[in-house]
Coordinates of C-alpha atoms in Angstrom, one line a residue:
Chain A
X1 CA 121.2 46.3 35.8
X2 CA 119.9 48.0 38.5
X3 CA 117.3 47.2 40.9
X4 CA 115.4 50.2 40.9
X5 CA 115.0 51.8 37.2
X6 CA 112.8 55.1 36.9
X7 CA 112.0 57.3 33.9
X8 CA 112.2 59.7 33.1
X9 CA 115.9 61.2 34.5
X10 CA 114.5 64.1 33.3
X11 CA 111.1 66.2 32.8
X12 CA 110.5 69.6 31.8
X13 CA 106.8 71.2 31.8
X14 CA 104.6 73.8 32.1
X15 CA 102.5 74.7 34.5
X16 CA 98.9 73.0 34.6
X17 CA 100.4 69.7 33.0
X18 CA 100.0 66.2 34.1
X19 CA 102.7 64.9 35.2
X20 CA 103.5 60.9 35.0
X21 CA 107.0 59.6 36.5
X22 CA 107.7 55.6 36.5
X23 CA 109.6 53.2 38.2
X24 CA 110.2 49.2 37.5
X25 CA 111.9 47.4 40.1
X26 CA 113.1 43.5 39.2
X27 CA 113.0 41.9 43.5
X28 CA 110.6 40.7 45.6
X29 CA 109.7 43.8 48.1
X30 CA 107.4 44.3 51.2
X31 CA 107.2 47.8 50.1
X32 CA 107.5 50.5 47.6
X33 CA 108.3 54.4 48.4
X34 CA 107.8 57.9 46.3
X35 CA 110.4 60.0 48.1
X36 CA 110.6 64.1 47.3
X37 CA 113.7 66.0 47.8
X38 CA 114.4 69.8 47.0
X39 CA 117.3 71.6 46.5
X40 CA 119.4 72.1 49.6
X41 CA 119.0 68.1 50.0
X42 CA 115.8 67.6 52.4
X43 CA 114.0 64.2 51.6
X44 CA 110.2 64.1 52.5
X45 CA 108.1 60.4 52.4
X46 CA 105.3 60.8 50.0
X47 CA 103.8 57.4 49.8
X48 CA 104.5 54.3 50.8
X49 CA 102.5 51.8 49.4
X50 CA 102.2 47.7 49.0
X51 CA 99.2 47.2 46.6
X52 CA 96.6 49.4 44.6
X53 CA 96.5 53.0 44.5
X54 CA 96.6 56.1 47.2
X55 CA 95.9 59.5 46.7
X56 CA 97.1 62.5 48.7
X57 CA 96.0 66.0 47.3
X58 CA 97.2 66.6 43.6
X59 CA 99.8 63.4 43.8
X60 CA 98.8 59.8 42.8
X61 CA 100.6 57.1 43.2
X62 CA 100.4 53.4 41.8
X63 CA 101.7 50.1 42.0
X64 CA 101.1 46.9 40.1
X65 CA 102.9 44.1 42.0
X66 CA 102.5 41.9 39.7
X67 CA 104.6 43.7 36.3
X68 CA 106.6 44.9 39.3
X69 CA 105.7 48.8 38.0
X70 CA 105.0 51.6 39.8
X71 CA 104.0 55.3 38.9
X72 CA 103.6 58.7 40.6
X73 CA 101.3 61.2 38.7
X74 CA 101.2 65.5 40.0
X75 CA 97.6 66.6 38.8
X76 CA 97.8 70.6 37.6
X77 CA 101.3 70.8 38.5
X78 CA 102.6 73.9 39.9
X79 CA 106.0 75.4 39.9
X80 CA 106.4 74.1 43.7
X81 CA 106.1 70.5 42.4
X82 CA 109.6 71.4 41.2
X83 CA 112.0 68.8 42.7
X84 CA 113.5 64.9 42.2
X85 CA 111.4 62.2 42.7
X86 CA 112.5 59.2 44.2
X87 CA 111.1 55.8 44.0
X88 CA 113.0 53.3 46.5
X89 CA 111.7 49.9 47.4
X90 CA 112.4 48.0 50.7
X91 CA 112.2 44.0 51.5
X92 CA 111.5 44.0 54.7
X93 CA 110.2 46.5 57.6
X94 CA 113.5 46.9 59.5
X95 CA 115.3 47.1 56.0
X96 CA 116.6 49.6 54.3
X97 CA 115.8 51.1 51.0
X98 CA 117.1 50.5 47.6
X99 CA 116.6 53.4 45.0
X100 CA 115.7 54.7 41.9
X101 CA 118.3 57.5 40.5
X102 CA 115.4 59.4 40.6
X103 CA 113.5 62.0 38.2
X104 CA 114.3 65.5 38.1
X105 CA 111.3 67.7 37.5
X106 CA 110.6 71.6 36.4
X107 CA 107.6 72.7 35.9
X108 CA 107.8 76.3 33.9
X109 CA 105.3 78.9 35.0
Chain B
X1 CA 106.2 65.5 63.8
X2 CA 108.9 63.5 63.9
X3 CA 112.3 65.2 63.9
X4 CA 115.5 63.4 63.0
X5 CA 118.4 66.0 63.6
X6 CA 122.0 65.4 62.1
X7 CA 124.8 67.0 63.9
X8 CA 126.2 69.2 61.4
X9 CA 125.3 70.4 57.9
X10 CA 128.6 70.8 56.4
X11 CA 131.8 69.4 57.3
X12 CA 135.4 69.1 56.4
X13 CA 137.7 67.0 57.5
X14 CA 141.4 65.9 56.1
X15 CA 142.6 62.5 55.0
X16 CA 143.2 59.8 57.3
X17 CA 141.4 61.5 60.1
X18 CA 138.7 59.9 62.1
X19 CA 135.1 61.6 61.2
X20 CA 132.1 60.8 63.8
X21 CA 128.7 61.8 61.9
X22 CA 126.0 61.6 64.6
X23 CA 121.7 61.5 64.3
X24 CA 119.5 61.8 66.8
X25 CA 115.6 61.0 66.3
X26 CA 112.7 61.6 68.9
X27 CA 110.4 59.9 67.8
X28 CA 111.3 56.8 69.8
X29 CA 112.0 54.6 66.7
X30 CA 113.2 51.2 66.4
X31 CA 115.0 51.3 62.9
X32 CA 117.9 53.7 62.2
X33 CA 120.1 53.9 58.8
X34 CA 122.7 55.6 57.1
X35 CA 123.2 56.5 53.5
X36 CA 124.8 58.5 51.4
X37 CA 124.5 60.2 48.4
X38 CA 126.7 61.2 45.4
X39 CA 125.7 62.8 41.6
X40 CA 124.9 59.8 39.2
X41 CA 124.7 56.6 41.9
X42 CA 121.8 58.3 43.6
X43 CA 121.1 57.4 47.8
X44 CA 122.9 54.2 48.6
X45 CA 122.2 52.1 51.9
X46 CA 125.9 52.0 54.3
X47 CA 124.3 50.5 57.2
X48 CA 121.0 50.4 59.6
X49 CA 120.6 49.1 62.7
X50 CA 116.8 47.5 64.2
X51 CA 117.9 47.8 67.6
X52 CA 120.4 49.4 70.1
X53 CA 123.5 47.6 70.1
X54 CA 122.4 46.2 66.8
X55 CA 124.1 46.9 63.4
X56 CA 123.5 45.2 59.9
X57 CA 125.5 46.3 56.7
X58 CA 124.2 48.0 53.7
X59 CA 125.1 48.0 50.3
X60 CA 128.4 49.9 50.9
X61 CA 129.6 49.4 54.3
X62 CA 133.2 49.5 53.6
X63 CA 135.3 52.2 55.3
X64 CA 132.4 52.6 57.5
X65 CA 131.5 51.5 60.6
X66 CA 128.6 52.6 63.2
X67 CA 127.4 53.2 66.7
X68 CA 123.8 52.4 68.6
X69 CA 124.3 52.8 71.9
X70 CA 120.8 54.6 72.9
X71 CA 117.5 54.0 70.9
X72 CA 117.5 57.6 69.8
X73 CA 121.0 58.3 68.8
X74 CA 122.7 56.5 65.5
X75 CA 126.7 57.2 64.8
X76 CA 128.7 56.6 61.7
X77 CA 131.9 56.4 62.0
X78 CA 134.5 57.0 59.4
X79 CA 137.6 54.8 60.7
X80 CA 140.4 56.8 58.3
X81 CA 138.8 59.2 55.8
X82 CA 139.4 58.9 52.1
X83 CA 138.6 61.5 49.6
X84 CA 136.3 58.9 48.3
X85 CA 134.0 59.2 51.1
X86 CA 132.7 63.5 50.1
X87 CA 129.8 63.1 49.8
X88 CA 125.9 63.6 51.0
X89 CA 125.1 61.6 54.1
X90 CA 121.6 61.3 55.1
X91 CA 120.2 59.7 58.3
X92 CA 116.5 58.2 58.3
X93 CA 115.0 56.7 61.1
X94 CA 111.3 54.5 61.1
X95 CA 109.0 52.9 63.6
X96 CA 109.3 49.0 63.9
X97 CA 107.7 45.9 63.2
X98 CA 105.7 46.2 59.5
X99 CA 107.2 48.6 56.8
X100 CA 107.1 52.4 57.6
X101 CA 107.4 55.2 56.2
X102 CA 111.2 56.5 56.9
X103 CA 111.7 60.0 58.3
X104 CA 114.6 62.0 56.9
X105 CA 117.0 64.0 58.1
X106 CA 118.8 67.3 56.4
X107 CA 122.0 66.0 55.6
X108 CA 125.7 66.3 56.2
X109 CA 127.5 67.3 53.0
X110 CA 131.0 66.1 54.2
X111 CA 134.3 67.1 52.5
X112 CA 137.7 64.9 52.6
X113 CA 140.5 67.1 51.7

């Protein structure tokens, strides 16, 4: 089983649609990271987070240390938003990361 | 903004050769790693490396081996490439002490032939 588990692989939606992607990680971590990469292969940091909730224009993200569950929600997604979504989660600060397989998204005008 | 800069986008190189992947960062950053990336594994750590001179393996370090010789600068080295090692290899580097966020590079979609 793998560490990091998101769902779902896939998501197909139109445009204006809320947008909910999850990931369940099963070890202790310092940290837990929503990562966004387009086609062509650049990967941007969208949040990092440890506890609670942060918020950063349309995107949300969540995590709920204890059920070990996290979730990244788009707000009147756009055809942009199209990209994967990565959640990876990291032990320690000079660690490195351990990932989900990540979500592929389309959002249809 | 921070900029980590991989040496080349695309390469190809033949079996058995010896294939040097370089990143530089300029951001001044303690923490350097390697990974790569292939279709249905996903990213996968290969090493990473918290100081100059220091190295720590990832999750895959076989057939691999790196290079920290200045804080800004972070080498992997593939000893005798196998066709197995095509792939996506990505270079992130972070700021030290607490966890950071980790700053990305473009990639280097290598090909073994």
């Amino acid at each position: 089983k793998n560490e990091v588990e998101q769902s779902p692989q896939n998501l197909t939606a139109q445009e204006g649609e809320f947008i909910t992607i999850n990931c369940s990680y099963s070890v202790g971590i310092s940290a837990l990271h929503w990562l966004q990469q387009h086609p062509g292969g650049g990967i941007v940091s969208l949040f990092m987070l440890s506890s609670g909730k942060k918020k950063h224009g349309r995107l949300i993200a969540t995590i709920n240390i204890q059920e070990k569950h996290s979730s990244l929600h788009i707000t009147a997604s756009h055809p942009r938003d199209s990209a994967v979504y990565i959640c990876a989660v990291q032990r320690g600060g000079a660690d490195g990361l351990t990932f989900g397989k990540g979500t592929h998204l389309i959002i249809q005008p | 903004d921070v900029k980590v800069t991989q040496s080349s986008r695309y390469l190809v190189k033949r079996t058995g050769e010896k294939v040097f992947l370089e990143c530089v960062q300029d951001m001044d950053h303690e923490n350097m790693f390697w990974y790569r990336q292939d279709p249905g594994l996903g990213l996968r750590l290969i090493y990473f490396s918290y100081d100059v001179k220091m190295k720590e393996k990832g999750d895959i370090p076989e057939g691999y081996s790196v290079s920290r010789e200045k804080k800004e600068r972070f080498s992997l080295i593939l000893e005798s490439a196998s066709t197995n090692q095509t792939s996506m290899y990505l270079c992130a580097s972070s700021m030290g002490g607490a966890v950071k966020p980790q700053h990305f590079g473009d990639g280097t979609r290598l090909s073994i032939l």
